[in-house]
Structures are given as C-alpha cells and as structure tokens.
PDB file of C-alpha atoms in Angstrom:
ATOM      1  CA  SER L 132     -66.560  65.715 -62.002  1.00 31.00           C
ATOM      2  CA  LEU L 133     -63.456  65.345 -60.065  1.00 36.00           C
ATOM      3  CA  SER L 134     -60.613  63.905 -61.592  1.00 38.00           C
ATOM      4  CA  GLY L 135     -59.223  60.508 -59.902  1.00 38.00           C
ATOM      5  CA  ASP L 136     -55.784  62.305 -58.551  1.00 43.00           C
ATOM      6  CA  THR L 137     -58.046  65.434 -57.009  1.00 41.00           C
ATOM      7  CA  GLN L 138     -60.567  62.918 -55.902  1.00 38.00           C
ATOM      8  CA  GLY L 139     -58.221  61.202 -53.924  1.00 39.00           C
ATOM      9  CA  ASP L 140     -56.623  64.069 -52.395  1.00 40.00           C
ATOM     10  CA  VAL L 141     -60.060  65.332 -51.168  1.00 39.00           C
ATOM     11  CA  LEU L 142     -60.719  61.719 -49.649  1.00 40.00           C
ATOM     12  CA  ARG L 143     -57.291  62.091 -47.918  1.00 40.00           C
ATOM     13  CA  SER L 144     -57.375  65.479 -46.497  1.00 38.00           C
ATOM     14  CA  GLY L 145     -60.727  66.559 -46.550  1.00 44.00           C
ATOM     15  CA  PRO L 146     -61.288  70.353 -46.784  1.00 56.00           C
ATOM     16  CA  PHE L 147     -57.614  70.955 -46.942  1.00 69.00           C
ATOM     17  CA  LEU L 148     -57.486  69.268 -50.350  1.00 69.00           C
ATOM     18  CA  LEU L 149     -53.896  68.596 -50.481  1.00 76.00           C
ATOM     19  CA  GLY L 150     -51.640  66.814 -48.038  1.00 80.00           C
ATOM     20  CA  GLN L 151     -49.206  69.663 -47.818  1.00 84.00           C
ATOM     21  CA  HIS L 152     -52.224  71.719 -46.636  1.00 88.00           C
ATOM     22  CA  LEU L 153     -53.037  69.352 -43.862  1.00 89.00           C
ATOM     23  CA  GLY L 154     -49.489  68.543 -42.604  1.00 90.00           C
ATOM     24  CA  PHE L 155     -48.534  72.406 -42.612  1.00 93.00           C
ATOM     25  CA  PHE L 156     -51.574  73.350 -40.159  1.00 93.00           C
ATOM     26  CA  ALA L 157     -51.017  69.867 -38.427  1.00 92.00           C
ATOM     27  CA  GLY L 158     -47.316  71.006 -38.051  1.00 92.00           C
ATOM     28  CA  ALA L 159     -48.170  74.428 -36.503  1.00 94.00           C
ATOM     29  CA  ALA L 160     -50.807  73.160 -34.432  1.00 93.00           C
ATOM     30  CA  PHE L 161     -48.244  70.511 -33.013  1.00 91.00           C
ATOM     31  CA  PHE L 162     -46.176  73.513 -31.373  1.00 91.00           C
ATOM     32  CA  VAL L 163     -49.237  75.141 -29.746  1.00 91.00           C
ATOM     33  CA  CYS L 164     -50.285  71.978 -28.230  1.00 90.00           C
ATOM     34  CA  LEU L 165     -46.953  71.040 -27.101  1.00 86.00           C
ATOM     35  CA  TYR L 166     -47.064  74.620 -25.216  1.00 87.00           C
ATOM     36  CA  ARG L 167     -50.244  74.236 -23.779  1.00 87.00           C
ATOM     37  CA  ARG L 168     -49.468  70.825 -22.685  1.00 86.00           C
ATOM     38  CA  ALA L 169     -52.533  69.429 -24.600  1.00 89.00           C
ATOM     39  CA  TRP L 170     -50.894  66.116 -25.088  1.00 87.00           C
ATOM     40  CA  ILE L 171     -53.913  64.150 -26.712  1.00 91.00           C
ATOM     41  CA  SER L 172     -54.480  67.077 -29.213  1.00 91.00           C
ATOM     42  CA  ALA L 173     -50.470  66.963 -29.846  1.00 88.00           C
ATOM     43  CA  ILE L 174     -50.817  63.414 -30.482  1.00 88.00           C
ATOM     44  CA  ILE L 175     -53.560  63.991 -32.977  1.00 91.00           C
ATOM     45  CA  SER L 176     -51.397  66.480 -34.780  1.00 90.00           C
ATOM     46  CA  VAL L 177     -48.972  63.879 -35.256  1.00 87.00           C
ATOM     47  CA  LEU L 178     -51.339  61.180 -36.420  1.00 87.00           C
ATOM     48  CA  CYS L 179     -52.576  63.855 -38.949  1.00 88.00           C
ATOM     49  CA  ILE L 180     -49.034  64.838 -40.166  1.00 87.00           C
ATOM     50  CA  PHE L 181     -48.531  61.124 -40.735  1.00 84.00           C
ATOM     51  CA  TYR L 182     -51.784  60.843 -42.370  1.00 85.00           C
ATOM     52  CA  SER L 183     -50.939  63.977 -44.582  1.00 84.00           C
ATOM     53  CA  GLN L 184     -47.433  62.203 -45.651  1.00 81.00           C
ATOM     54  CA  SER L 185     -46.489  65.970 -45.832  1.00 84.00           C
ATOM     55  CA  THR L 186     -42.577  66.376 -46.148  1.00 84.00           C
ATOM     56  CA  THR L 187     -42.983  69.950 -44.800  1.00 85.00           C
ATOM     57  CA  ALA L 188     -44.554  68.939 -41.801  1.00 88.00           C
ATOM     58  CA  PHE L 189     -42.184  65.977 -41.066  1.00 86.00           C
ATOM     59  CA  PHE L 190     -38.764  67.835 -41.932  1.00 87.00           C
ATOM     60  CA  GLY L 191     -40.301  71.420 -40.982  1.00 88.00           C
ATOM     61  CA  ILE L 192     -40.885  70.311 -37.354  1.00 88.00           C
ATOM     62  CA  ALA L 193     -37.420  68.674 -36.964  1.00 85.00           C
ATOM     63  CA  ALA L 194     -35.518  71.706 -38.364  1.00 87.00           C
ATOM     64  CA  ALA L 195     -37.253  74.102 -36.412  1.00 88.00           C
ATOM     65  CA  LEU L 196     -36.986  72.201 -33.316  1.00 84.00           C
ATOM     66  CA  GLY L 197     -33.417  71.603 -33.819  1.00 83.00           C
ATOM     67  CA  ILE L 198     -32.669  75.208 -34.749  1.00 85.00           C
ATOM     68  CA  ALA L 199     -34.847  76.689 -31.755  1.00 81.00           C
ATOM     69  CA  PHE L 200     -33.249  73.949 -29.441  1.00 79.00           C
ATOM     70  CA  LEU L 201     -29.454  75.267 -30.817  1.00 82.00           C
ATOM     71  CA  LEU L 202     -30.278  78.992 -30.540  1.00 81.00           C
ATOM     72  CA  ARG L 203     -32.321  78.573 -27.264  1.00 77.00           C
ATOM     73  CA  PRO L 204     -31.283  75.293 -25.261  1.00 75.00           C
ATOM     74  CA  ARG L 205     -33.461  74.293 -22.790  1.00 73.00           C
ATOM     75  CA  ALA L 206     -33.299  70.664 -20.803  1.00 72.00           C
ATOM     76  CA  ARG L 207     -37.035  69.909 -21.100  1.00 68.00           C
ATOM     77  CA  VAL L 208     -36.865  70.608 -25.120  1.00 69.00           C
ATOM     78  CA  GLY L 209     -33.878  68.657 -25.385  1.00 72.00           C
ATOM     79  CA  ALA L 210     -35.486  65.929 -23.683  1.00 72.00           C
ATOM     80  CA  ALA L 211     -38.803  65.879 -25.502  1.00 69.00           C
ATOM     81  CA  LEU L 212     -36.616  65.909 -28.775  1.00 70.00           C
ATOM     82  CA  PHE L 213     -34.449  62.881 -27.462  1.00 74.00           C
ATOM     83  CA  ALA L 214     -37.800  61.122 -26.763  1.00 71.00           C
ATOM     84  CA  GLY L 215     -39.208  61.732 -30.072  1.00 71.00           C
ATOM     85  CA  LEU L 216     -36.134  60.249 -31.946  1.00 75.00           C
ATOM     86  CA  ILE L 217     -36.353  57.237 -29.844  1.00 80.00           C
ATOM     87  CA  ALA L 218     -40.025  57.031 -30.587  1.00 74.00           C
ATOM     88  CA  VAL L 219     -39.680  57.535 -34.415  1.00 72.00           C
ATOM     89  CA  GLY L 220     -36.697  55.046 -34.598  1.00 75.00           C
ATOM     90  CA  GLY L 221     -39.006  52.518 -32.315  1.00 78.00           C
ATOM     91  CA  LEU L 222     -42.006  52.744 -34.602  1.00 72.00           C
ATOM     92  CA  ALA L 223     -39.471  52.660 -37.849  1.00 69.00           C
ATOM     93  CA  ALA L 224     -38.080  49.373 -36.244  1.00 74.00           C
ATOM     94  CA  LEU L 225     -41.098  47.631 -35.260  1.00 75.00           C
ATOM     95  CA  LEU L 226     -43.700  48.843 -38.234  1.00 73.00           C
ATOM     96  CA  PRO L 227     -42.870  48.669 -42.013  1.00 78.00           C
ATOM     97  CA  GLN L 228     -45.396  51.166 -42.652  1.00 74.00           C
ATOM     98  CA  VAL L 229     -43.741  54.069 -40.479  1.00 73.00           C
ATOM     99  CA  ARG L 230     -40.143  52.754 -41.987  1.00 73.00           C
ATOM    100  CA  THR L 231     -41.535  52.902 -45.510  1.00 74.00           C
ATOM    101  CA  LEU L 232     -43.149  56.500 -44.888  1.00 72.00           C
ATOM    102  CA  LEU L 233     -39.777  58.087 -43.443  1.00 74.00           C
ATOM    103  CA  GLU L 234     -37.460  56.436 -45.997  1.00 71.00           C
ATOM    104  CA  PHE L 235     -39.811  57.875 -48.788  1.00 69.00           C
ATOM    105  CA  GLN L 236     -39.804  61.260 -47.253  1.00 71.00           C
ATOM    106  CA  LEU L 237     -35.853  61.118 -47.144  1.00 71.00           C
ATOM    107  CA  GLN L 238     -35.927  59.732 -50.976  1.00 71.00           C
ATOM    108  CA  LYS L 239     -38.209  62.985 -51.820  1.00 69.00           C
ATOM    109  CA  LEU L 240     -35.256  65.296 -50.548  1.00 68.00           C
ATOM    110  CA  GLY L 241     -32.623  63.428 -52.343  1.00 66.00           C
ATOM    111  CA  LEU L 242     -31.032  62.491 -48.890  1.00 64.00           C
ATOM    112  CA  LEU L 243     -31.512  58.697 -49.711  1.00 64.00           C
ATOM    113  CA  GLU L 244     -30.879  56.641 -52.843  1.00 68.00           C
ATOM    114  CA  GLN L 245     -34.278  56.611 -54.768  1.00 61.00           C
ATOM    115  CA  GLY L 246     -36.535  53.352 -54.659  1.00 61.00           C
ATOM    116  CA  ASN L 247     -39.035  55.066 -56.518  1.00 60.00           C
ATOM    117  CA  GLN L 248     -38.145  56.919 -59.577  1.00 59.00           C
ATOM    118  CA  TRP L 249     -40.624  59.687 -59.140  1.00 62.00           C
ATOM    119  CA  ALA L 250     -39.993  60.452 -55.351  1.00 63.00           C
ATOM    120  CA  THR L 251     -38.068  63.599 -56.492  1.00 70.00           C
ATOM    121  CA  LEU L 252     -40.654  64.614 -58.985  1.00 73.00           C
ATOM    122  CA  SER L 253     -42.439  67.088 -56.441  1.00 76.00           C
ATOM    123  CA  LEU L 254     -39.217  68.647 -55.189  1.00 79.00           C
ATOM    124  CA  ASP L 255     -38.095  69.042 -59.136  1.00 82.00           C
ATOM    125  CA  ILE L 256     -41.394  70.736 -60.437  1.00 85.00           C
ATOM    126  CA  ARG L 257     -41.332  72.947 -57.202  1.00 87.00           C
ATOM    127  CA  ALA L 258     -37.837  73.874 -58.049  1.00 88.00           C
ATOM    128  CA  VAL L 259     -39.144  74.796 -61.708  1.00 90.00           C
ATOM    129  CA  LYS L 260     -41.815  76.766 -60.386  1.00 91.00           C
ATOM    130  CA  SER L 261     -39.530  78.941 -58.067  1.00 91.00           C
ATOM    131  CA  GLU L 262     -37.012  79.755 -60.994  1.00 93.00           C
ATOM    132  CA  ILE L 263     -40.217  80.594 -63.247  1.00 93.00           C
ATOM    133  CA  GLY L 264     -41.607  82.654 -60.407  1.00 93.00           C
ATOM    134  CA  PHE L 265     -38.500  84.775 -59.853  1.00 93.00           C
ATOM    135  CA  ARG L 266     -38.224  84.676 -63.718  1.00 94.00           C
ATOM    136  CA  ILE L 267     -41.748  86.362 -63.563  1.00 94.00           C
ATOM    137  CA  MET L 268     -40.441  88.672 -60.870  1.00 94.00           C
ATOM    138  CA  GLY L 269     -37.449  89.837 -62.910  1.00 92.00           C
ATOM    139  CA  GLU L 270     -39.263  91.122 -65.679  1.00 92.00           C
ATOM    140  CA  ASN L 271     -41.736  92.642 -63.492  1.00 90.00           C
ATOM    141  CA  PRO L 272     -39.418  93.763 -60.295  1.00 91.00           C
ATOM    142  CA  ILE L 273     -41.444  96.749 -58.590  1.00 91.00           C
ATOM    143  CA  LEU L 274     -45.165  95.890 -58.408  1.00 90.00           C
ATOM    144  CA  GLY L 275     -45.154  92.019 -60.020  1.00 91.00           C
ATOM    145  CA  VAL L 276     -47.726  90.925 -62.365  1.00 91.00           C
ATOM    146  CA  GLY L 277     -50.692  91.562 -60.231  1.00 90.00           C
ATOM    147  CA  PRO L 278     -52.759  89.833 -57.832  1.00 89.00           C
ATOM    148  CA  GLY L 279     -54.033  86.270 -59.033  1.00 85.00           C
ATOM    149  CA  ARG L 280     -51.908  86.402 -62.319  1.00 88.00           C
ATOM    150  CA  PHE L 281     -49.062  83.970 -61.644  1.00 89.00           C
ATOM    151  CA  GLY L 282     -51.235  81.144 -63.254  1.00 86.00           C
ATOM    152  CA  VAL L 283     -51.438  83.184 -66.443  1.00 87.00           C
ATOM    153  CA  SER L 284     -47.489  84.569 -66.652  1.00 90.00           C
ATOM    154  CA  PHE L 285     -46.445  80.722 -65.591  1.00 89.00           C
ATOM    155  CA  PHE L 286     -47.062  79.910 -69.366  1.00 89.00           C
ATOM    156  CA  ASP L 287     -44.915  82.588 -70.825  1.00 89.00           C
ATOM    157  CA  PHE L 288     -42.083  80.485 -69.709  1.00 91.00           C
ATOM    158  CA  ALA L 289     -43.429  76.797 -69.007  1.00 87.00           C
ATOM    159  CA  TYR L 290     -42.697  75.687 -72.516  1.00 89.00           C
ATOM    160  CA  GLU L 291     -39.074  76.187 -72.022  1.00 90.00           C
ATOM    161  CA  TYR L 292     -39.031  73.390 -69.189  1.00 88.00           C
ATOM    162  CA  ASP L 293     -39.683  69.754 -68.904  1.00 85.00           C
ATOM    163  CA  LEU L 294     -42.885  69.647 -67.128  1.00 85.00           C
ATOM    164  CA  PRO L 295     -45.531  67.068 -66.971  1.00 82.00           C
ATOM    165  CA  TRP L 296     -48.210  67.053 -69.503  1.00 83.00           C
ATOM    166  CA  TYR L 297     -51.167  67.697 -66.945  1.00 80.00           C
ATOM    167  CA  TYR L 298     -49.363  71.307 -66.723  1.00 80.00           C
ATOM    168  CA  PHE L 299     -50.934  72.259 -70.021  1.00 84.00           C
ATOM    169  CA  ARG L 300     -54.128  71.383 -69.794  1.00 79.00           C
ATOM    170  CA  ALA L 301     -56.610  74.103 -70.154  1.00 71.00           C
ATOM    171  CA  THR L 302     -58.632  73.053 -67.387  1.00 73.00           C
ATOM    172  CA  ASP L 303     -55.842  73.737 -64.879  1.00 72.00           C
ATOM    173  CA  ARG L 304     -54.168  76.671 -63.661  1.00 76.00           C
ATOM    174  CA  ALA L 305     -50.735  76.876 -62.439  1.00 82.00           C
ATOM    175  CA  ILE L 306     -49.998  77.583 -58.635  1.00 84.00           C
ATOM    176  CA  ALA L 307     -46.879  78.809 -57.350  1.00 87.00           C
ATOM    177  CA  GLU L 308     -46.617  76.105 -54.618  1.00 87.00           C
ATOM    178  CA  ASN L 309     -44.201  78.498 -52.656  1.00 91.00           C
ATOM    179  CA  ALA L 310     -45.666  81.368 -50.761  1.00 92.00           C
ATOM    180  CA  TYR L 311     -42.408  83.461 -51.244  1.00 94.00           C
ATOM    181  CA  VAL L 312     -42.462  82.997 -54.962  1.00 93.00           C
ATOM    182  CA  HIS L 313     -45.904  83.763 -54.991  1.00 92.00           C
ATOM    183  CA  VAL L 314     -45.555  86.965 -53.360  1.00 94.00           C
ATOM    184  CA  ALA L 315     -42.358  87.744 -55.457  1.00 93.00           C
ATOM    185  CA  SER L 316     -44.034  87.235 -59.000  1.00 94.00           C
ATOM    186  CA  GLU L 317     -47.236  88.799 -58.325  1.00 93.00           C
ATOM    187  CA  LEU L 318     -46.616  91.836 -56.106  1.00 93.00           C
ATOM    188  CA  GLY L 319     -42.744  92.617 -56.737  1.00 93.00           C
ATOM    189  CA  ILE L 320     -39.684  92.419 -54.743  1.00 94.00           C
ATOM    190  CA  VAL L 321     -40.720  95.046 -52.012  1.00 94.00           C
ATOM    191  CA  ALA L 322     -43.677  92.974 -51.035  1.00 94.00           C
ATOM    192  CA  LEU L 323     -41.611  89.792 -50.782  1.00 94.00           C
ATOM    193  CA  VAL L 324     -39.159  91.451 -48.593  1.00 94.00           C
ATOM    194  CA  ALA L 325     -41.781  92.954 -46.698  1.00 94.00           C
ATOM    195  CA  PHE L 326     -43.426  89.457 -46.353  1.00 93.00           C
ATOM    196  CA  ALA L 327     -40.352  87.555 -45.317  1.00 93.00           C
ATOM    197  CA  LEU L 328     -39.545  90.589 -42.664  1.00 93.00           C
ATOM    198  CA  ALA L 329     -43.185  90.726 -41.311  1.00 92.00           C
ATOM    199  CA  ILE L 330     -42.631  86.512 -40.355  1.00 91.00           C
ATOM    200  CA  ALA L 331     -39.232  87.211 -38.807  1.00 91.00           C
ATOM    201  CA  ALA L 332     -40.197  90.256 -37.080  1.00 91.00           C
ATOM    202  CA  ILE L 333     -43.067  88.335 -35.502  1.00 90.00           C
ATOM    203  CA  THR L 334     -40.799  85.087 -34.768  1.00 89.00           C
ATOM    204  CA  LEU L 335     -37.481  86.869 -33.224  1.00 88.00           C
ATOM    205  CA  PRO L 336     -39.158  88.303 -30.260  1.00 86.00           C
ATOM    206  CA  GLN L 337     -40.399  84.788 -29.369  1.00 86.00           C
ATOM    207  CA  TYR L 338     -36.713  83.960 -28.343  1.00 84.00           C
ATOM    208  CA  ARG L 339     -37.355  85.546 -25.331  1.00 81.00           C
ATOM    209  CA  ARG L 340     -40.606  84.247 -24.596  1.00 81.00           C
ATOM    210  CA  SER L 341     -40.723  80.407 -24.985  1.00 83.00           C
ATOM    211  CA  THR L 342     -38.530  77.932 -27.198  1.00 84.00           C
ATOM    212  CA  LEU L 343     -41.774  76.198 -28.604  1.00 86.00           C
ATOM    213  CA  PHE L 344     -42.829  79.459 -29.828  1.00 89.00           C
ATOM    214  CA  PHE L 345     -39.712  80.341 -31.078  1.00 90.00           C
ATOM    215  CA  GLY L 346     -39.689  76.806 -32.731  1.00 89.00           C
ATOM    216  CA  LEU L 347     -43.519  77.503 -34.486  1.00 92.00           C
ATOM    217  CA  GLY L 348     -41.953  80.982 -35.869  1.00 92.00           C
ATOM    218  CA  MET L 349     -38.881  78.968 -37.384  1.00 92.00           C
ATOM    219  CA  TYR L 350     -41.502  76.175 -38.699  1.00 94.00           C
ATOM    220  CA  MET L 351     -43.362  79.273 -40.251  1.00 93.00           C
ATOM    221  CA  LEU L 352     -40.376  80.403 -41.905  1.00 92.00           C
ATOM    222  CA  ILE L 353     -39.625  77.183 -43.583  1.00 91.00           C
ATOM    223  CA  ALA L 354     -43.072  75.860 -44.046  1.00 92.00           C
ATOM    224  CA  VAL L 355     -44.477  78.733 -45.974  1.00 92.00           C
ATOM    225  CA  SER L 356     -41.652  78.062 -48.578  1.00 90.00           C
ATOM    226  CA  THR L 357     -44.044  74.869 -49.835  1.00 88.00           C
ATOM    227  CA  GLN L 358     -47.623  76.318 -49.450  1.00 88.00           C
ATOM    228  CA  SER L 359     -49.681  76.928 -52.614  1.00 83.00           C
ATOM    229  CA  SER L 360     -50.007  80.379 -52.333  1.00 83.00           C
ATOM    230  CA  TRP L 361     -49.630  83.332 -49.625  1.00 85.00           C
ATOM    231  CA  THR L 362     -53.687  83.318 -49.388  1.00 84.00           C
ATOM    232  CA  PHE L 363     -53.394  80.134 -47.694  1.00 86.00           C
ATOM    233  CA  ILE L 364     -55.200  81.136 -44.679  1.00 88.00           C
ATOM    234  CA  PRO L 365     -53.691  78.959 -41.901  1.00 90.00           C
ATOM    235  CA  ILE L 366     -50.687  80.814 -42.737  1.00 91.00           C
ATOM    236  CA  TRP L 367     -52.080  84.098 -41.362  1.00 91.00           C
ATOM    237  CA  VAL L 368     -54.266  82.279 -38.368  1.00 91.00           C
ATOM    238  CA  PHE L 369     -50.527  81.127 -37.018  1.00 93.00           C
ATOM    239  CA  LEU L 370     -48.618  84.356 -37.719  1.00 92.00           C
ATOM    240  CA  GLY L 371     -51.662  85.913 -36.161  1.00 91.00           C
ATOM    241  CA  PHE L 372     -51.480  83.556 -33.112  1.00 91.00           C
ATOM    242  CA  LEU L 373     -47.682  84.619 -32.634  1.00 90.00           C
ATOM    243  CA  ALA L 374     -48.361  88.534 -32.991  1.00 88.00           C
ATOM    244  CA  SER L 375     -50.904  88.037 -30.270  1.00 86.00           C
ATOM    245  CA  ALA L 376     -48.512  86.179 -28.216  1.00 77.00           C
ATOM    246  CA  ASP L 377     -45.684  88.692 -28.597  1.00 61.00           C
ATOM    247  CA  LEU L 378     -48.532  91.623 -27.487  1.00 57.00           C
ATOM    248  CA  GLU L 379     -49.596  89.872 -24.751  1.00 55.00           C
ATOM    249  CA  ASN L 380     -45.760  89.436 -23.495  1.00 54.00           C
ATOM    250  CA  ARG L 381     -45.411  93.161 -24.112  1.00 54.00           C
ATOM    251  CA  SER L 382     -48.188  94.126 -21.838  1.00 48.00           C
ATOM    252  CA  SER L 383     -47.462  91.444 -19.346  1.00 47.00           C
TER     253      SER L 383
END
C-alpha cells in the first residue's frame, strides 16, 4: 500500500507522481504554447504550475525569460513579461491563496523570512544530496559508480549528515533530485560535462531563432538541476523538440 505522503503526491500530480515533475513539464510546455500562440494551452500550463506548487517551474520560467530578454531583447517579450508581472501581482493582491503560495515559494529559497520552519527543508536536503553526489563522483571520477548505483553509494556518506529519518528506511531508495549530480555520480565527470554541453549546444542556436525557444533552452539548463534523475523522460522530450527546431532552422 502507498504511504500517506506518496498517496498525496499521486492524487495531486497524477502520473507525474511528484509536484516537481508536473511543474517541470508544465513550465517547458508553457514556452512551446506561447511560441505556437496556443493561448488556452498556455493558461492550462500556468494552472498546472500553480497546482504543482513547483518552485522549479515558478522561478525557472522567471529566470529563463529574464535572461532571454536581457540577451535577446524583443518588445513583444518585454510586454509579455510586464503583463505577467502585473497579472501575478494583481492575483496576489486579490487572492490570499495566491499570495500565500508566492510567499512560500520565496521562503523555500530563503529569499523571505520564514513563516514555516520547514520551508527550506527541501532546499537543505537537496544541497546535502548534491554534496554526497559529488563526493561519490570524487571517488569514482572517470566512470562513476555505474547506472542505477547512486541509491546504493548514497549510504556510504549519508550517515555523516543530518537527514530525515525516512531516508534510512529499508524500503526506500535515495534519488539524486538533480540530474547533473545524478550523471556525475553514476557516469563520471566526462559524462557530466558532455551532458551539460549537449543542453548548451542545443540551446545556443535558438538565440538567433526565437526568444521563446532560447528561453526554453535556458529553462532546461536551470530546471534539470532539480529533477529526480537524468532518466526523467520529459527532459529528453523537450531537448528533442529544441534539437528538431534547430534542424528545421538549418534546413530552411
């Protein structure tokens, strides 16, 4: 049977299981919807982001659009950013639920004084997992510990850290929650560099093609750092989408 926590995640996010999974997908889909001017689908993507409560989606989109606009300024994108800020600000002013959600997202990142003592727990645990992952890579720098072995090697170091008790249940398997760390620990530093460069190589050509596609690439570079593993399929779906967009641009 499912535990209470897991059961809640399933009910909230359906087949994505975790809020961060749904948020990642909805955030990437948001860029595609805007590019295709599929406004209803874009609105649904935003609703999915709010439903997921994914910090990755909220701040990944904001950072990606901000970077894309600064590096490739376009009046239309600037107007959309301004309208988005006004809309979010208006909703936060009118709806206490939206205001509470946004405040909690800022608290999770340590950007706002905590009203909830557990607000930064996720970020703190992710930081520990990243440190452990890079320690695993440090002991196995060339080829890593092998695919699927992060969850085993994790416990060679985990007892040195103040992690929640449920990480030490025999029924659970630790996950990296950072695709870069996952690649580094299981496949080594060469694979990590290749993985990061592959995303960058797909993203950079979008600079000339479209601000929104470039923004999607920047979103991928940022948001991959919070996904459970590099095997999360939507990562490759959207990277494939960007790669095919670049191929189409080259052939036209």
